C-alpha atoms as a printed R data frame, in Angstrom:
    type eleno elety resid chain resno       x       y       z
1   ATOM     1    CA   MET     A     1  -8.566 -20.085   2.162
2   ATOM     2    CA   ASP     A     2  -6.260 -17.641   0.403
3   ATOM     3    CA   ASN     A     3  -3.311 -19.285   2.169
4   ATOM     4    CA   LEU     A     4  -4.500 -22.691   0.983
5   ATOM     5    CA   TYR     A     5  -4.569 -21.525  -2.647
6   ATOM     6    CA   LYS     A     6  -1.158 -19.928  -2.213
7   ATOM     7    CA   ASP     A     7   0.390 -23.065  -0.683
8   ATOM     8    CA   ILE     A     8  -1.011 -25.205  -3.507
9   ATOM     9    CA   GLN     A     9   0.328 -22.835  -6.176
10  ATOM    10    CA   GLU     A    10   3.758 -22.829  -4.524
11  ATOM    11    CA   GLY     A    11   3.823 -26.618  -4.389
12  ATOM    12    CA   LYS     A    12   3.770 -26.766  -0.584
13  ATOM    13    CA   LEU     A    13   0.700 -28.992  -0.517
14  ATOM    14    CA   GLU     A    14   0.070 -32.187  -2.450
15  ATOM    15    CA   GLU     A    15  -3.357 -33.326  -3.608
16  ATOM    16    CA   LEU     A    16  -4.373 -36.474  -1.739
17  ATOM    17    CA   ASP     A    17  -5.856 -39.741  -2.947
18  ATOM    18    CA   LEU     A    18  -8.956 -40.990  -1.165
19  ATOM    19    CA   ASP     A    19  -6.958 -43.880   0.314
20  ATOM    20    CA   TYR     A    20  -4.763 -41.412   2.258
21  ATOM    21    CA   LYS     A    21  -4.563 -42.318   5.952
22  ATOM    22    CA   PHE     A    22  -4.081 -39.970   8.895
23  ATOM    23    CA   ARG     A    23  -4.617 -39.689  12.630
24  ATOM    24    CA   PHE     A    24  -6.854 -37.113  14.259
25  ATOM    25    CA   SER     A    25  -9.370 -36.524  17.021
26  ATOM    26    CA   CYS     A    26 -10.606 -33.003  17.703
27  ATOM    27    CA   LEU     A    27 -10.177 -32.117  21.380
28  ATOM    28    CA   GLN     A    28 -12.090 -28.816  21.065
29  ATOM    29    CA   CYS     A    29  -9.017 -27.118  22.526
30  ATOM    30    CA   GLY     A    30  -9.342 -23.979  20.394
31  ATOM    31    CA   PHE     A    31  -5.778 -24.270  19.049
32  ATOM    32    CA   CYS     A    32  -6.807 -24.192  15.374
33  ATOM    33    CA   CYS     A    33  -9.714 -21.797  16.037
34  ATOM    34    CA   THR     A    34  -7.567 -18.756  16.817
35  ATOM    35    CA   ASN     A    35  -5.555 -15.981  15.192
36  ATOM    36    CA   ASN     A    36  -8.492 -14.547  13.235
37  ATOM    37    CA   GLN     A    37  -8.378 -17.173  10.497
38  ATOM    38    CA   ASP     A    38 -10.513 -16.907   7.379
39  ATOM    39    CA   VAL     A    39 -13.343 -19.345   8.039
40  ATOM    40    CA   PHE     A    40 -15.555 -18.951   4.982
41  ATOM    41    CA   LEU     A    41 -19.166 -20.063   5.283
42  ATOM    42    CA   THR     A    42 -21.788 -21.410   2.922
43  ATOM    43    CA   PRO     A    43 -25.542 -20.751   3.134
44  ATOM    44    CA   TYR     A    44 -25.897 -24.306   4.474
45  ATOM    45    CA   ASP     A    45 -23.457 -23.612   7.319
46  ATOM    46    CA   ILE     A    46 -25.577 -20.595   8.280
47  ATOM    47    CA   TYR     A    47 -28.768 -22.670   8.096
48  ATOM    48    CA   ARG     A    48 -27.440 -25.193  10.613
49  ATOM    49    CA   TRP     A    49 -26.668 -22.448  13.161
50  ATOM    50    CA   ARG     A    50 -30.022 -20.836  12.466
51  ATOM    51    CA   LYS     A    51 -31.714 -24.138  13.268
52  ATOM    52    CA   LYS     A    52 -29.558 -24.963  16.316
53  ATOM    53    CA   PHE     A    53 -30.129 -21.603  18.031
54  ATOM    54    CA   ASP     A    54 -33.653 -21.093  16.638
55  ATOM    55    CA   ILE     A    55 -32.632 -17.655  15.442
56  ATOM    56    CA   LEU     A    56 -33.070 -15.632  12.262
57  ATOM    57    CA   THR     A    57 -30.129 -14.875   9.986
58  ATOM    58    CA   ILE     A    58 -30.473 -11.151  10.638
59  ATOM    59    CA   ASN     A    59 -29.927 -11.787  14.361
60  ATOM    60    CA   LEU     A    60 -26.864 -13.953  13.714
61  ATOM    61    CA   ILE     A    61 -25.429 -10.996  11.804
62  ATOM    62    CA   LYS     A    62 -26.414  -8.498  14.527
63  ATOM    63    CA   ASN     A    63 -24.784 -10.754  17.128
64  ATOM    64    CA   GLY     A    64 -21.521 -10.486  15.211
65  ATOM    65    CA   VAL     A    65 -21.269 -14.169  14.246
66  ATOM    66    CA   TYR     A    66 -20.494 -13.625  10.567
67  ATOM    67    CA   GLU     A    67 -20.222 -10.929   7.946
68  ATOM    68    CA   SER     A    68 -20.322 -10.544   4.188
69  ATOM    69    CA   VAL     A    69 -17.137  -9.283   2.526
70  ATOM    70    CA   THR     A    70 -16.324  -8.603  -1.113
71  ATOM    71    CA   ASP     A    71 -13.850 -10.880  -2.864
72  ATOM    72    CA   ILE     A    72 -11.279  -8.558  -4.459
73  ATOM    73    CA   ASN     A    73 -10.937 -10.711  -7.584
74  ATOM    74    CA   SER     A    74 -14.512 -11.657  -8.485
75  ATOM    75    CA   LEU     A    75 -16.231  -8.737  -6.670
76  ATOM    76    CA   LEU     A    76 -18.694 -11.332  -5.391
77  ATOM    77    CA   PRO     A    77 -19.857 -11.195  -1.774
78  ATOM    78    CA   VAL     A    78 -18.488 -14.074   0.304
79  ATOM    79    CA   CYS     A    79 -19.283 -14.874   3.907
80  ATOM    80    CA   LYS     A    80 -16.811 -15.349   6.736
81  ATOM    81    CA   MET     A    81 -16.970 -15.902  10.464
82  ATOM    82    CA   LYS     A    82 -16.135 -12.935  12.714
83  ATOM    83    CA   PHE     A    83 -13.561 -13.773  15.372
84  ATOM    84    CA   VAL     A    84 -13.661 -12.185  18.835
85  ATOM    85    CA   ARG     A    85 -10.990 -11.427  21.426
86  ATOM    86    CA   ILE     A    86 -11.031 -13.615  24.547
87  ATOM    87    CA   PRO     A    87  -9.451 -11.795  27.533
88  ATOM    88    CA   GLU     A    88  -8.260 -15.029  29.208
89  ATOM    89    CA   VAL     A    89  -5.872 -15.798  26.367
90  ATOM    90    CA   ASP     A    90  -5.624 -12.321  24.767
91  ATOM    91    CA   ARG     A    91  -6.097 -13.574  21.226
92  ATOM    92    CA   MET     A    92  -8.723 -13.648  18.478
93  ATOM    93    CA   VAL     A    93 -10.867 -16.763  18.721
94  ATOM    94    CA   CYS     A    94 -13.879 -18.280  16.957
95  ATOM    95    CA   PRO     A    95 -17.035 -16.785  18.568
96  ATOM    96    CA   PHE     A    96 -18.264 -20.285  19.410
97  ATOM    97    CA   ILE     A    97 -15.202 -21.282  21.423
98  ATOM    98    CA   LYS     A    98 -16.318 -20.920  25.033
99  ATOM    99    CA   SER     A    99 -14.673 -21.317  28.405
100 ATOM   100    CA   ILE     A   100 -16.209 -22.152  31.786
101 ATOM   101    CA   TYR     A   101 -14.688 -21.624  35.213
102 ATOM   102    CA   ILE     A   102 -16.806 -22.940  38.093
103 ATOM   103    CA   ASP     A   103 -15.542 -23.550  41.628
104 ATOM   104    CA   ASP     A   104 -16.277 -27.258  42.122
105 ATOM   105    CA   LYS     A   105 -16.042 -26.773  45.882
106 ATOM   106    CA   GLU     A   106 -19.168 -24.652  45.818
107 ATOM   107    CA   VAL     A   107 -21.379 -26.911  43.720
108 ATOM   108    CA   GLY     A   108 -22.173 -30.611  43.970
109 ATOM   109    CA   ARG     A   109 -22.421 -32.859  40.917
110 ATOM   110    CA   ASN     A   110 -26.163 -33.316  41.489
111 ATOM   111    CA   ASP     A   111 -26.817 -29.633  42.157
112 ATOM   112    CA   PRO     A   112 -28.408 -27.387  39.507
113 ATOM   113    CA   CYS     A   113 -25.707 -26.120  37.154
114 ATOM   114    CA   PRO     A   114 -24.647 -22.536  37.949
115 ATOM   115    CA   CYS     A   115 -24.997 -21.638  34.259
116 ATOM   116    CA   GLY     A   116 -28.777 -21.573  34.707
117 ATOM   117    CA   SER     A   117 -29.632 -24.302  32.202
118 ATOM   118    CA   GLY     A   118 -31.801 -26.159  34.728
119 ATOM   119    CA   ASN     A   119 -29.766 -29.354  34.299
120 ATOM   120    CA   LYS     A   120 -27.648 -31.005  36.950
121 ATOM   121    CA   TYR     A   121 -24.045 -29.830  37.038
122 ATOM   122    CA   LYS     A   122 -22.748 -33.324  36.172
123 ATOM   123    CA   LYS     A   123 -24.903 -33.394  33.023
124 ATOM   124    CA   CYS     A   124 -24.115 -29.844  31.966
125 ATOM   125    CA   CYS     A   125 -20.930 -27.823  32.527
126 ATOM   126    CA   GLU     A   126 -18.842 -30.279  34.558
127 ATOM   127    CA   GLU     A   127 -17.312 -31.836  31.433
128 ATOM   128    CA   HIS     A   128 -16.104 -28.471  30.099
129 ATOM   129    CA   ASN     A   129 -15.197 -26.784  33.373
130 ATOM   130    CA   GLY     A   130 -11.774 -25.139  33.316
131 ATOM   131    CA   LYS     A   131 -11.160 -25.583  29.607
132 ATOM   132    CA   PHE     A   132 -12.278 -24.440  26.177
133 ATOM   133    CA   TYR     A   133 -15.052 -26.185  24.276
134 ATOM   134    CA   CYS     A   134 -16.902 -25.712  20.982
135 ATOM   135    CA   GLU     A   135 -20.477 -24.528  21.377
136 ATOM   136    CA   ILE     A   136 -21.416 -25.630  17.849
137 ATOM   137    CA   TRP     A   137 -19.544 -28.927  17.736
138 ATOM   138    CA   GLU     A   138 -22.477 -30.800  16.138
139 ATOM   139    CA   THR     A   139 -23.120 -27.973  13.661
140 ATOM   140    CA   ARG     A   140 -19.582 -26.736  12.998
141 ATOM   141    CA   PRO     A   141 -19.075 -25.342   9.473
142 ATOM   142    CA   THR     A   142 -17.785 -27.386   6.556
143 ATOM   143    CA   LEU     A   143 -14.233 -26.062   6.842
144 ATOM   144    CA   CYS     A   144 -14.016 -27.098  10.513
145 ATOM   145    CA   ARG     A   145 -15.773 -30.414   9.944
146 ATOM   146    CA   LEU     A   146 -13.215 -31.410   7.301
147 ATOM   147    CA   TYR     A   147 -10.174 -30.483   9.426
148 ATOM   148    CA   PRO     A   148  -7.336 -31.545   9.339
149 ATOM   149    CA   MET     A   149  -8.218 -31.821   5.658
150 ATOM   150    CA   GLY     A   150  -8.665 -28.798   3.428
151 ATOM   151    CA   SER     A   151 -10.623 -28.835   0.191
152 ATOM   152    CA   ILE     A   152 -10.611 -26.890  -3.059
153 ATOM   153    CA   ILE     A   153 -13.334 -27.023  -5.720
154 ATOM   154    CA   LYS     A   154 -11.737 -27.078  -9.163
155 ATOM   155    CA   TRP     A   155 -13.545 -26.298 -12.408
156 ATOM   156    CA   ASP     A   156 -12.416 -27.773 -15.697
157 ATOM   157    CA   LYS     A   157 -13.231 -25.252 -18.415
158 ATOM   158    CA   LYS     A   158 -13.068 -27.787 -21.244
159 ATOM   159    CA   SER     A   159 -15.458 -30.338 -19.736
160 ATOM   160    CA   ASP     A   160 -17.389 -27.846 -17.555
161 ATOM   161    CA   GLU     A   161 -17.047 -30.317 -14.681
162 ATOM   162    CA   TYR     A   162 -16.281 -29.667 -11.021
163 ATOM   163    CA   LYS     A   163 -13.994 -31.686  -8.788
164 ATOM   164    CA   ILE     A   164 -13.302 -31.500  -5.055
165 ATOM   165    CA   SER     A   165  -9.609 -31.918  -4.253
166 ATOM   166    CA   TYR     A   166  -8.299 -32.579  -0.740
167 ATOM   167    CA   TYR     A   167  -5.119 -31.529   1.038
168 ATOM   168    CA   PHE     A   168  -3.687 -32.099   4.509
169 ATOM   169    CA   VAL     A   169  -3.620 -28.726   6.285
170 ATOM   170    CA   GLY     A   170  -3.451 -29.785   9.934
171 ATOM   171    CA   ASP     A   171  -1.172 -28.125  12.472
172 ATOM   172    CA   ILE     A   172   0.724 -29.956  15.166
173 ATOM   173    CA   CYS     A   173  -1.604 -30.455  18.128
174 ATOM   174    CA   LYS     A   174  -2.552 -33.198  20.563
175 ATOM   175    CA   GLY     A   175  -5.417 -34.187  18.282
176 ATOM   176    CA   MET     A   176  -2.911 -35.513  15.738
177 ATOM   177    CA   PHE     A   177  -2.308 -38.484  18.040
178 ATOM   178    CA   GLY     A   178  -5.932 -39.579  17.810
179 ATOM   179    CA   PRO     A   179  -7.385 -42.625  16.026
180 ATOM   180    CA   HIS     A   180  -6.524 -43.607  12.455
181 ATOM   181    CA   HIS     A   181  -8.793 -42.523   9.582
182 ATOM   182    CA   LYS     A   182  -8.999 -42.977   5.841
183 ATOM   183    CA   LEU     A   183  -9.766 -39.885   3.765
184 ATOM   184    CA   GLU     A   184 -12.463 -41.707   1.807
185 ATOM   185    CA   ASP     A   185 -14.343 -42.525   5.030
186 ATOM   186    CA   TRP     A   186 -13.747 -39.019   6.415
187 ATOM   187    CA   VAL     A   187 -15.495 -37.313   3.485
188 ATOM   188    CA   GLU     A   188 -18.219 -39.958   3.219
189 ATOM   189    CA   ASP     A   189 -19.560 -39.102   6.664
190 ATOM   190    CA   GLU     A   190 -23.254 -38.275   6.154
191 ATOM   191    CA   GLU     A   191 -23.087 -34.680   7.396
192 ATOM   192    CA   VAL     A   192 -19.716 -33.979   5.732
193 ATOM   193    CA   LYS     A   193 -21.077 -35.294   2.443
194 ATOM   194    CA   LYS     A   194 -24.172 -33.082   2.679
195 ATOM   195    CA   SER     A   195 -22.053 -30.045   3.571
196 ATOM   196    CA   LEU     A   196 -19.711 -30.682   0.636
197 ATOM   197    CA   ASP     A   197 -22.633 -31.199  -1.735
198 ATOM   198    CA   TYR     A   198 -24.226 -27.859  -0.843
199 ATOM   199    CA   GLY     A   199 -20.783 -26.268  -0.883
200 ATOM   200    CA   LEU     A   200 -20.388 -27.402  -4.481
201 ATOM   201    CA   LYS     A   201 -23.846 -26.099  -5.437
202 ATOM   202    CA   TYR     A   202 -22.987 -22.790  -3.766
203 ATOM   203    CA   THR     A   203 -19.739 -22.528  -5.752
204 ATOM   204    CA   GLN     A   204 -21.587 -23.250  -8.995
205 ATOM   205    CA   LEU     A   205 -24.132 -20.554  -8.168
206 ATOM   206    CA   LEU     A   206 -21.394 -17.986  -7.483
207 ATOM   207    CA   LYS     A   207 -19.760 -18.834 -10.815
208 ATOM   208    CA   LYS     A   208 -23.114 -18.436 -12.551
209 ATOM   209    CA   ILE     A   209 -23.428 -14.934 -11.087
210 ATOM   210    CA   ALA     A   210 -19.833 -14.070 -11.990
211 ATOM   211    CA   ASP     A   211 -20.281 -15.239 -15.595
212 ATOM   212    CA   LYS     A   212 -23.125 -12.761 -16.088
213 ATOM   213    CA   LYS     A   213 -20.738  -9.898 -15.202
214 ATOM   214    CA   ILE     A   214 -23.540  -7.836 -13.642
215 ATOM   215    CA   ILE     A   215 -21.601  -7.037 -10.469
216 ATOM   216    CA   ILE     A   216 -19.261  -4.114 -10.970
217 ATOM   217    CA   GLU     A   217 -16.973  -2.365  -8.505
218 ATOM   218    CA   GLU     A   218 -18.532   1.049  -9.069
219 ATOM   219    CA   ASP     A   219 -22.021  -0.063  -8.015
220 ATOM   220    CA   LYS     A   220 -22.465  -1.842  -4.654
221 ATOM   221    CA   LYS     A   221 -26.230  -2.283  -4.993
222 ATOM   222    CA   TYR     A   222 -25.979  -5.534  -6.951
223 ATOM   223    CA   THR     A   223 -23.449  -6.953  -4.496
224 ATOM   224    CA   GLU     A   224 -25.801  -6.152  -1.623
225 ATOM   225    CA   VAL     A   225 -28.686  -7.990  -3.321
226 ATOM   226    CA   VAL     A   226 -26.619 -11.156  -3.748
227 ATOM   227    CA   ALA     A   227 -25.233 -10.984  -0.195
228 ATOM   228    CA   ASN     A   228 -28.714 -10.518   1.232
229 ATOM   229    CA   VAL     A   229 -30.122 -13.528  -0.625
230 ATOM   230    CA   LEU     A   230 -27.214 -15.876   0.134
231 ATOM   231    CA   TYR     A   231 -26.405 -14.968   3.740
232 ATOM   232    CA   ASN     A   232 -29.467 -13.213   5.146
233 ATOM   233    CA   TYR     A   233 -32.232 -15.147   3.441
234 ATOM   234    CA   ASP     A   234 -34.678 -14.710   6.336
235 ATOM   235    CA   ASN     A   235 -34.908 -11.140   5.027
236 ATOM   236    CA   LEU     A   236 -36.923 -12.636   2.165
237 ATOM   237    CA   ASN     A   237 -39.724 -13.005   4.698
238 ATOM   238    CA   TYR     A   238 -42.423 -13.563   2.124
239 ATOM   239    CA   LEU     A   239 -40.468 -16.475   0.617
240 ATOM   240    CA   VAL     A   240 -38.656 -18.058   3.583
241 ATOM   241    CA   ASN     A   241 -40.036 -19.104   6.967
242 ATOM   242    CA   LYS     A   242 -38.384 -20.625  10.038
243 ATOM   243    CA   ASP     A   243 -39.892 -24.089   9.526
244 ATOM   244    CA   MET     A   244 -38.490 -24.656   6.041
245 ATOM   245    CA   GLU     A   245 -35.806 -27.292   5.488
246 ATOM   246    CA   PHE     A   246 -32.674 -26.150   3.713
247 ATOM   247    CA   GLU     A   247 -33.613 -27.931   0.486
248 ATOM   248    CA   GLU     A   248 -36.640 -25.631   0.235
249 ATOM   249    CA   ILE     A   249 -34.617 -22.564   1.200
250 ATOM   250    CA   TRP     A   250 -31.962 -23.406  -1.401
251 ATOM   251    CA   LYS     A   251 -34.637 -23.550  -4.115
252 ATOM   252    CA   VAL     A   252 -35.868 -20.099  -3.043
253 ATOM   253    CA   ILE     A   253 -32.282 -18.796  -3.190
254 ATOM   254    CA   THR     A   254 -31.517 -20.256  -6.630
255 ATOM   255    CA   ASP     A   255 -34.859 -19.146  -8.113
256 ATOM   256    CA   TYR     A   256 -34.316 -15.634  -6.758
257 ATOM   257    CA   ILE     A   257 -30.766 -15.460  -8.129
258 ATOM   258    CA   ASP     A   258 -31.931 -16.759 -11.524
259 ATOM   259    CA   GLY     A   259 -34.488 -13.967 -11.696
260 ATOM   260    CA   PHE     A   260 -31.933 -11.425 -10.527
261 ATOM   261    CA   ILE     A   261 -29.264 -12.257 -13.099
262 ATOM   262    CA   ASP     A   262 -31.899 -12.279 -15.844
263 ATOM   263    CA   LYS     A   263 -33.253  -8.802 -15.008
264 ATOM   264    CA   PRO     A   264 -31.124  -7.258 -12.246
265 ATOM   265    CA   GLU     A   265 -32.697  -3.830 -12.597
266 ATOM   266    CA   ASP     A   266 -36.019  -5.269 -11.346
267 ATOM   267    CA   TYR     A   267 -34.426  -6.162  -7.996
268 ATOM   268    CA   ILE     A   268 -32.930  -2.783  -7.203
269 ATOM   269    CA   SER     A   269 -35.192  -0.471  -5.230
């Protein structure tokens, strides 16, 4: 994200109109998911993984999927994916990029899949055998879902309005020879639209916290409270449960933050 801001400031990227056309089809090859990139996450991104794997946020953190880091400018806690090293390619890769190597000579297409899923091999790992694939394709985070587009949320101080601006950030890969798309249709996809909407609400909430100037570099306790609420909200076990939809969870988060910024001393043990 820092590189995106830098490229925009240096005039390397041009803001796109919604009628911009491009070609792309993600092949799940892992090419753009390497080199320890900064993949920043929103609370909604985390929710979708939590739901997919039926796992609590604390366990996603313990499993090394993501971490909270402090933004050096705002001192606010932001959340980013933790990349891992894959021995086969000796490089840092998204933790959800997987590889499967099964000897087809030893398993028939109608045999149980060696992975232990209980499904037939032809309906399980055959499609991905011998290549990389994305384990969270259906629930990939907003940044990945938008690719090869990048987005920046801009705030106009005079009007107090927010605007999402789009830029082409794609690298050269085989996916760039995929079908034609129009940017307007790309961002109007139902799940993309929902991700962008909660991304905007998340940005507005961070700005609200920053405006109160209650987070200071000398005291990490306030930062930890915000990080816990935004990225480990299952820790609020008396307010959040596993069956809640994200709309309900988001209300818990915003209500908690509102109380915190009003009387922060009441939330520090």
